[in-house]
Short mmCIF file of C-alpha atoms in Angstrom, two decimals:
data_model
loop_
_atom_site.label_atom_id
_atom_site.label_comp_id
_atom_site.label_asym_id
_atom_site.label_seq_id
_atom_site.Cartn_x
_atom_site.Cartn_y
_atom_site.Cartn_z
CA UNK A 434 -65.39 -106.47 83.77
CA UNK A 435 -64.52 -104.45 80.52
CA UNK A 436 -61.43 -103.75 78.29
CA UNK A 437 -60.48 -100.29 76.75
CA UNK A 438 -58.95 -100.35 73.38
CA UNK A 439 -56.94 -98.21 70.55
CA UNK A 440 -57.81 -98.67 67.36
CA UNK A 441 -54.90 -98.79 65.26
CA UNK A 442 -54.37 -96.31 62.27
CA UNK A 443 -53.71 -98.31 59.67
CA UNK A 444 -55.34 -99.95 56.34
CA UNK A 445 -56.82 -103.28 55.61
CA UNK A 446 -59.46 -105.42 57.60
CA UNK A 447 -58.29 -104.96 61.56
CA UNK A 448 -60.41 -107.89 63.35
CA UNK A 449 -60.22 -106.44 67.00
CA UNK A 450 -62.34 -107.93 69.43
CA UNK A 451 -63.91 -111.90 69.71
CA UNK A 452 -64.97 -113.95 71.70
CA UNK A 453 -61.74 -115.74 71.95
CA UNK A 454 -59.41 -112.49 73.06
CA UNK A 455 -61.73 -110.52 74.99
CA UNK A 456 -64.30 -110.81 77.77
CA UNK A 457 -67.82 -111.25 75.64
CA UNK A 458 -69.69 -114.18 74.66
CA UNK A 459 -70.85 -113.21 71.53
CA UNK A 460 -69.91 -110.19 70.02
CA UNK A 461 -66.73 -109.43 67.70
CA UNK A 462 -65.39 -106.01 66.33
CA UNK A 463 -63.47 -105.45 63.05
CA UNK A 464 -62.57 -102.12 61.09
CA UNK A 465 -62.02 -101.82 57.36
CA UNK A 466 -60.03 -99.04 56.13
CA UNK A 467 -58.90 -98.45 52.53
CA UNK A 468 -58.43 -95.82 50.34
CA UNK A 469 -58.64 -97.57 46.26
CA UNK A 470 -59.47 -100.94 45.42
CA UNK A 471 -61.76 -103.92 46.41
CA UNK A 472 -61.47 -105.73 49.58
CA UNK A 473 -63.52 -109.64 48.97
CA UNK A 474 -65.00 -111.83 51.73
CA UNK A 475 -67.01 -114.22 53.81
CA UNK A 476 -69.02 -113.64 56.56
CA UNK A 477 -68.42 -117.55 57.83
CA UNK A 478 -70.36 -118.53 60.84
CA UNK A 479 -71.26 -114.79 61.60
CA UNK A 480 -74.17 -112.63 60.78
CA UNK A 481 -72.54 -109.01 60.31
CA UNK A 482 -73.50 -105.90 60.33
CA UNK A 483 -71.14 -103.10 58.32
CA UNK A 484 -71.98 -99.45 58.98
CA UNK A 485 -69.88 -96.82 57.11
CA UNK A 486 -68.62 -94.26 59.37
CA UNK A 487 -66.77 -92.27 56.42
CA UNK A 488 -66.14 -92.46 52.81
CA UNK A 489 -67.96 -93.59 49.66
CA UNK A 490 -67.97 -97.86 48.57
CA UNK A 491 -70.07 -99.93 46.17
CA UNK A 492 -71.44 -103.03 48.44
CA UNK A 493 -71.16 -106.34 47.05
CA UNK A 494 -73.17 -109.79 47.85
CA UNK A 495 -72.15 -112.33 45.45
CA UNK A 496 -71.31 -110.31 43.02
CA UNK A 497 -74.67 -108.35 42.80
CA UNK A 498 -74.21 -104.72 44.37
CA UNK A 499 -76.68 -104.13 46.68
CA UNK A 500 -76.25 -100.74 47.76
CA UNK A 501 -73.52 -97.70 47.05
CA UNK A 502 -72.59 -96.83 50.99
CA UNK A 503 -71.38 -93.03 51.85
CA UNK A 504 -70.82 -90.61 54.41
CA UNK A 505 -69.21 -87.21 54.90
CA UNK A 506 -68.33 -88.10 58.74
CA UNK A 507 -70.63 -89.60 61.60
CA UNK A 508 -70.97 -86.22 62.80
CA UNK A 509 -72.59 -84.70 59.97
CA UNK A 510 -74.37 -87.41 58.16
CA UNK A 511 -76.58 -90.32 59.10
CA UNK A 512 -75.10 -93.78 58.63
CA UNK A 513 -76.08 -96.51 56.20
CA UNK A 514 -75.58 -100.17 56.77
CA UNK A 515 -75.46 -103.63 55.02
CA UNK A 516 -76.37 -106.89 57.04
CA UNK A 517 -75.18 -110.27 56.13
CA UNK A 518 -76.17 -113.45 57.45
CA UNK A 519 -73.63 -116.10 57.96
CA UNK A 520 -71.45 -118.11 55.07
CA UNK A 521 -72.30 -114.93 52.54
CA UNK A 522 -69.45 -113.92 50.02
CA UNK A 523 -69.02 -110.19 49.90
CA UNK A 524 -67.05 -107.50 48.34
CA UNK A 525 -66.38 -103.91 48.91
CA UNK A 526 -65.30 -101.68 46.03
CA UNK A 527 -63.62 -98.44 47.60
CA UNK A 528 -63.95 -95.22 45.54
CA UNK A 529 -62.35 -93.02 48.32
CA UNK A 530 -60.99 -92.58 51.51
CA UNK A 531 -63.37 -95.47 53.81
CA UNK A 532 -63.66 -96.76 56.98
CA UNK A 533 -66.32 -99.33 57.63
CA UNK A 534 -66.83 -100.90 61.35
CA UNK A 535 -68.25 -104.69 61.00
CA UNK A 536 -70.12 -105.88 64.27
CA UNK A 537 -70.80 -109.78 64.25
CA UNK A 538 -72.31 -112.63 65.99
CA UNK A 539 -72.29 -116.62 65.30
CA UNK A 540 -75.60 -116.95 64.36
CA UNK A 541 -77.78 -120.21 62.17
CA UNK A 542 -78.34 -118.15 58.71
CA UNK A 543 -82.35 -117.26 59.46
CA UNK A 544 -82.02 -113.65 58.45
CA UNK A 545 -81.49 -112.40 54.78
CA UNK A 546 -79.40 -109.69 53.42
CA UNK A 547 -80.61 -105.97 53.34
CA UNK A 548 -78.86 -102.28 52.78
CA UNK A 549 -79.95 -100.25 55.08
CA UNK A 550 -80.11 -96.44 53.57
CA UNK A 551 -80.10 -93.69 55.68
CA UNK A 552 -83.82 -92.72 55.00
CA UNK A 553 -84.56 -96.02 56.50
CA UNK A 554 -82.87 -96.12 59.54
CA UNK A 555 -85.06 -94.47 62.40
CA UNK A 556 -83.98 -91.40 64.70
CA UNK A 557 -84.92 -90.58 67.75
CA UNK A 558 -83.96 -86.79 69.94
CA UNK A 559 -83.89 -88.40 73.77
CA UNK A 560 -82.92 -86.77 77.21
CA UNK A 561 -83.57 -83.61 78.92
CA UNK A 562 -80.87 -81.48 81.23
CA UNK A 563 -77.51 -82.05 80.54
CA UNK A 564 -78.41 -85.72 78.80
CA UNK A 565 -79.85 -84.95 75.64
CA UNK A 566 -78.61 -87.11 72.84
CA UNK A 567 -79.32 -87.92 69.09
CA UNK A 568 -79.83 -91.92 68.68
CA UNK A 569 -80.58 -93.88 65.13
CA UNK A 570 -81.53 -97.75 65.25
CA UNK A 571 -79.83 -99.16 62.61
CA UNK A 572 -80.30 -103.06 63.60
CA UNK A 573 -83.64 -102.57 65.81
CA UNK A 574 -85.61 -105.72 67.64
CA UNK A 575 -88.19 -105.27 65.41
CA UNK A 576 -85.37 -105.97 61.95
CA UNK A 577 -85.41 -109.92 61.42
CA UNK A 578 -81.26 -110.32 62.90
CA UNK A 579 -80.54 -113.37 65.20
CA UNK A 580 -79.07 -111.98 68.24
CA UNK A 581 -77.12 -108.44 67.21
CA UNK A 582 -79.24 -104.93 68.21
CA UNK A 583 -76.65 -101.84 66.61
CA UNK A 584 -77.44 -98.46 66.63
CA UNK A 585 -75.41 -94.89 66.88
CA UNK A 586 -75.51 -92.17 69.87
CA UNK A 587 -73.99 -88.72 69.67
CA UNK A 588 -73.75 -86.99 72.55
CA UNK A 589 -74.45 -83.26 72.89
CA UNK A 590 -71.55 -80.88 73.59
CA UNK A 591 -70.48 -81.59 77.32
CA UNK A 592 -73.60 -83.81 77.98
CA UNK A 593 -73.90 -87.24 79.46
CA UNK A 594 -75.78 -90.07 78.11
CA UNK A 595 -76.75 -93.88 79.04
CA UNK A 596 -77.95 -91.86 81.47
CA UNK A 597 -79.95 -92.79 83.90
CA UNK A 598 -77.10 -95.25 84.45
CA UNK A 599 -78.45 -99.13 83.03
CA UNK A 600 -77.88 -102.35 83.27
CA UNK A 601 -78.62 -105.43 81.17
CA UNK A 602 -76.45 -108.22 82.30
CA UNK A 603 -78.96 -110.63 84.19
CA UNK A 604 -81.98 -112.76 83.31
CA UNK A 605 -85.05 -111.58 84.92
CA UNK A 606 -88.23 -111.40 82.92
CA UNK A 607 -89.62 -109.79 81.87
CA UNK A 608 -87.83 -106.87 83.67
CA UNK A 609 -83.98 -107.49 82.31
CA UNK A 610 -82.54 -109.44 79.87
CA UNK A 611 -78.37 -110.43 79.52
CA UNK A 612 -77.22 -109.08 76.68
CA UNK A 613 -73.53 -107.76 76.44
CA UNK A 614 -72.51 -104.38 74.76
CA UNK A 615 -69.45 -103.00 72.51
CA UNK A 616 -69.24 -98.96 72.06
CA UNK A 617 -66.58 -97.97 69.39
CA UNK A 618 -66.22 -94.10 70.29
CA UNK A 619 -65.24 -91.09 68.14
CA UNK A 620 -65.15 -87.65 69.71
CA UNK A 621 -65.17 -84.30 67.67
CA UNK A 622 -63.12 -82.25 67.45
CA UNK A 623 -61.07 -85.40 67.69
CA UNK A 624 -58.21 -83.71 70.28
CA UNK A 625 -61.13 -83.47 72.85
CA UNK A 626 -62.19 -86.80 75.42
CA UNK A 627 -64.46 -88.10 77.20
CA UNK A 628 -65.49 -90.88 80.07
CA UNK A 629 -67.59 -93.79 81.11
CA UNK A 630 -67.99 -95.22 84.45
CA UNK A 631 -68.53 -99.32 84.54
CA UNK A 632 -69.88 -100.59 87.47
CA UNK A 633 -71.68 -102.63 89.38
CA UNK A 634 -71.50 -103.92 93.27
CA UNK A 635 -69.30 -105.35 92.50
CA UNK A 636 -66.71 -103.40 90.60
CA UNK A 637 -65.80 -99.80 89.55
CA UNK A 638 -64.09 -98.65 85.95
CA UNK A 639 -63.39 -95.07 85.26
CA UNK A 640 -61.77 -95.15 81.53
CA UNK A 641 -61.04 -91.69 79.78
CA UNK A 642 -62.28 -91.65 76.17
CA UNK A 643 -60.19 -90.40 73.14
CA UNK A 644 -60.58 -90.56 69.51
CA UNK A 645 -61.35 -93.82 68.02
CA UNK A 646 -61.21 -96.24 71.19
CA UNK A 647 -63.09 -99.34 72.14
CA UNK A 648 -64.58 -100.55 75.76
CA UNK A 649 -66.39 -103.61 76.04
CA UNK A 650 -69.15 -103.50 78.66
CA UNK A 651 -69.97 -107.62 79.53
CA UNK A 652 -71.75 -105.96 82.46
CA UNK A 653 -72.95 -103.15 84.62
CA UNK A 654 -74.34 -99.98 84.40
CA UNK A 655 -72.33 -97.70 81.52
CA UNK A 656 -73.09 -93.91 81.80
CA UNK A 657 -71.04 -91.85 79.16
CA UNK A 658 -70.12 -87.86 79.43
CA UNK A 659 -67.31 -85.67 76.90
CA UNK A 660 -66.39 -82.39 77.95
CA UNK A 661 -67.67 -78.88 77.10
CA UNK A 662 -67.85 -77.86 72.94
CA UNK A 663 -66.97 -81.35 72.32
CA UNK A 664 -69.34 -84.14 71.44
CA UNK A 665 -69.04 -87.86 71.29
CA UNK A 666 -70.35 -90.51 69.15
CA UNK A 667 -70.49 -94.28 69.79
CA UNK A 668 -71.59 -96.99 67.83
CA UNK A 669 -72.56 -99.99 69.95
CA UNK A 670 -73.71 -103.36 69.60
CA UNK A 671 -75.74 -105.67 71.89
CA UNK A 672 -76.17 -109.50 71.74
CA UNK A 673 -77.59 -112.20 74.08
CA UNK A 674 -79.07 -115.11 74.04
CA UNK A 675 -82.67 -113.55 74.21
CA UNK A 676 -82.61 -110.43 71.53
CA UNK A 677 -85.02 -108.19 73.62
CA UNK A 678 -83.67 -104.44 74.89
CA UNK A 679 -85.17 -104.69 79.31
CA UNK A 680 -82.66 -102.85 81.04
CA UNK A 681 -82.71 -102.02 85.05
CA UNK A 682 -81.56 -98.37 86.50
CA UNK A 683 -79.54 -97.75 89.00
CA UNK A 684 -82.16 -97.59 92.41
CA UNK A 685 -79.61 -94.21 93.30
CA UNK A 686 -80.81 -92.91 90.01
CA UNK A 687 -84.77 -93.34 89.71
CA UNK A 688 -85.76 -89.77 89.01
#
């Protein structure tokens, strides 16, 4: 029903999750991290999505930069973005200390390439109680992608979010619509945790949440909490084969 992974510490281009070694359809996971240099490549069959999550790097497309990509931490800054359609060369120069997740799907080549800058990547305050949260849309429904939907959640200290718990794993317009999720989790200050529940009636996951970790959630409902004076970001990615965000609560949970 979901897997619960450790990024590794350690540089170069880390391709994590695919459809071939994990339980998703669609989706795949890679991190880049390097310190100097330039890191060159191809987006093959995917379109990709890179958001910087720390550092500073000069963004590439065929040899035309396209944007200059930095952030302090995803804590303190807003994040910035570059998506790539499928079969584009790319290269990254690194002028410091970066790591860059890239979120991708097989897709046909309909979109085109953009940098997203943080000035145009929209934020929304959501929640109430113990569940209030800061969300940005970096890859939206409305942004002309193929299948992927990205964004960014930070929790606040010792609150829970995906909350109401929600599902989106079944076809039923124009209520639901399948689409399977990846969150990619930091928590600050990193020595803190934090959980998520994945379930359905079918089956129960409890995983505990540290620093840097991956869960894939191919169904269920997903609610997400970190403890007191800590807060937790996650980065997560949606794709199906209809790109539209209807999601079902939990009938325990309609306020």
């Amino acid at each position: 029903m979901a897997m619960h992974l450790k990024v590794e510490e350690k540089n170069g281009y880390q391709k994590i999750l695919t459809p071939q070694n994990s339980d998703l359809k669609f989706l795949s996971f890679s991190i880049i991290k390097e310190e100097k240099g330039i890191l060159r490549g191809n987006t093959e069959k995917e379109e990709s999505v890179f958001i910087i999550t720390e550092g500073k790097c000069n963004f590439y497309i065929e040899k035309n930069l396209i944007g200059v990509m930095k952030r302090k931490n995803v804590f303190e800054e807003p994040p910035c973005a570059v998506y790539l359609p499928p079969f584009f060369e790319y290269s990254i120069e690194f002028e410091k200390k970066t790591e860059i997740c890239v979120v991708g799907c097989i897709g046909k080549g309909i979109g085109k390439p953009k940098f997203l800058n943080s000035k145009e990547i929209r934020f929304r305050r959501v929640g109430e109680e113990t569940y209030f949260r800061n969300i940005t849309d970096i890859i939206p429904e409305t942004f002309l992608a193929e299948k992927l939907i990205v964004g960014e959640t930070i929790n606040d200290p010792g609150n829970w979010s995906s909350f109401p718990p929600h599902k989106h794993d079944k076809n039923n317009p124009p209520n639901e619509y399948a689409l399977e999720e990846i969150y990619f989790f930091k928590i600050f200050p990193p020595t803190g945790f934090g959980m998520i529940r994945i379930f359905d009636e079918n089956e129960d996951n409890l995983f505990l949440i540290k620093n840097n970790e991956i869960v894939t959630i191919p169904k269920g409902y997903h609610p997400v909490s970190v403890i007191p004076k800590h807060q937790i970001y996650y980065l997560w990615a949606l794709a199906g084969e209809k790109r539209e965000m209807k999601t079902s609560v939990h009938p325990d949970f309609k306020f």
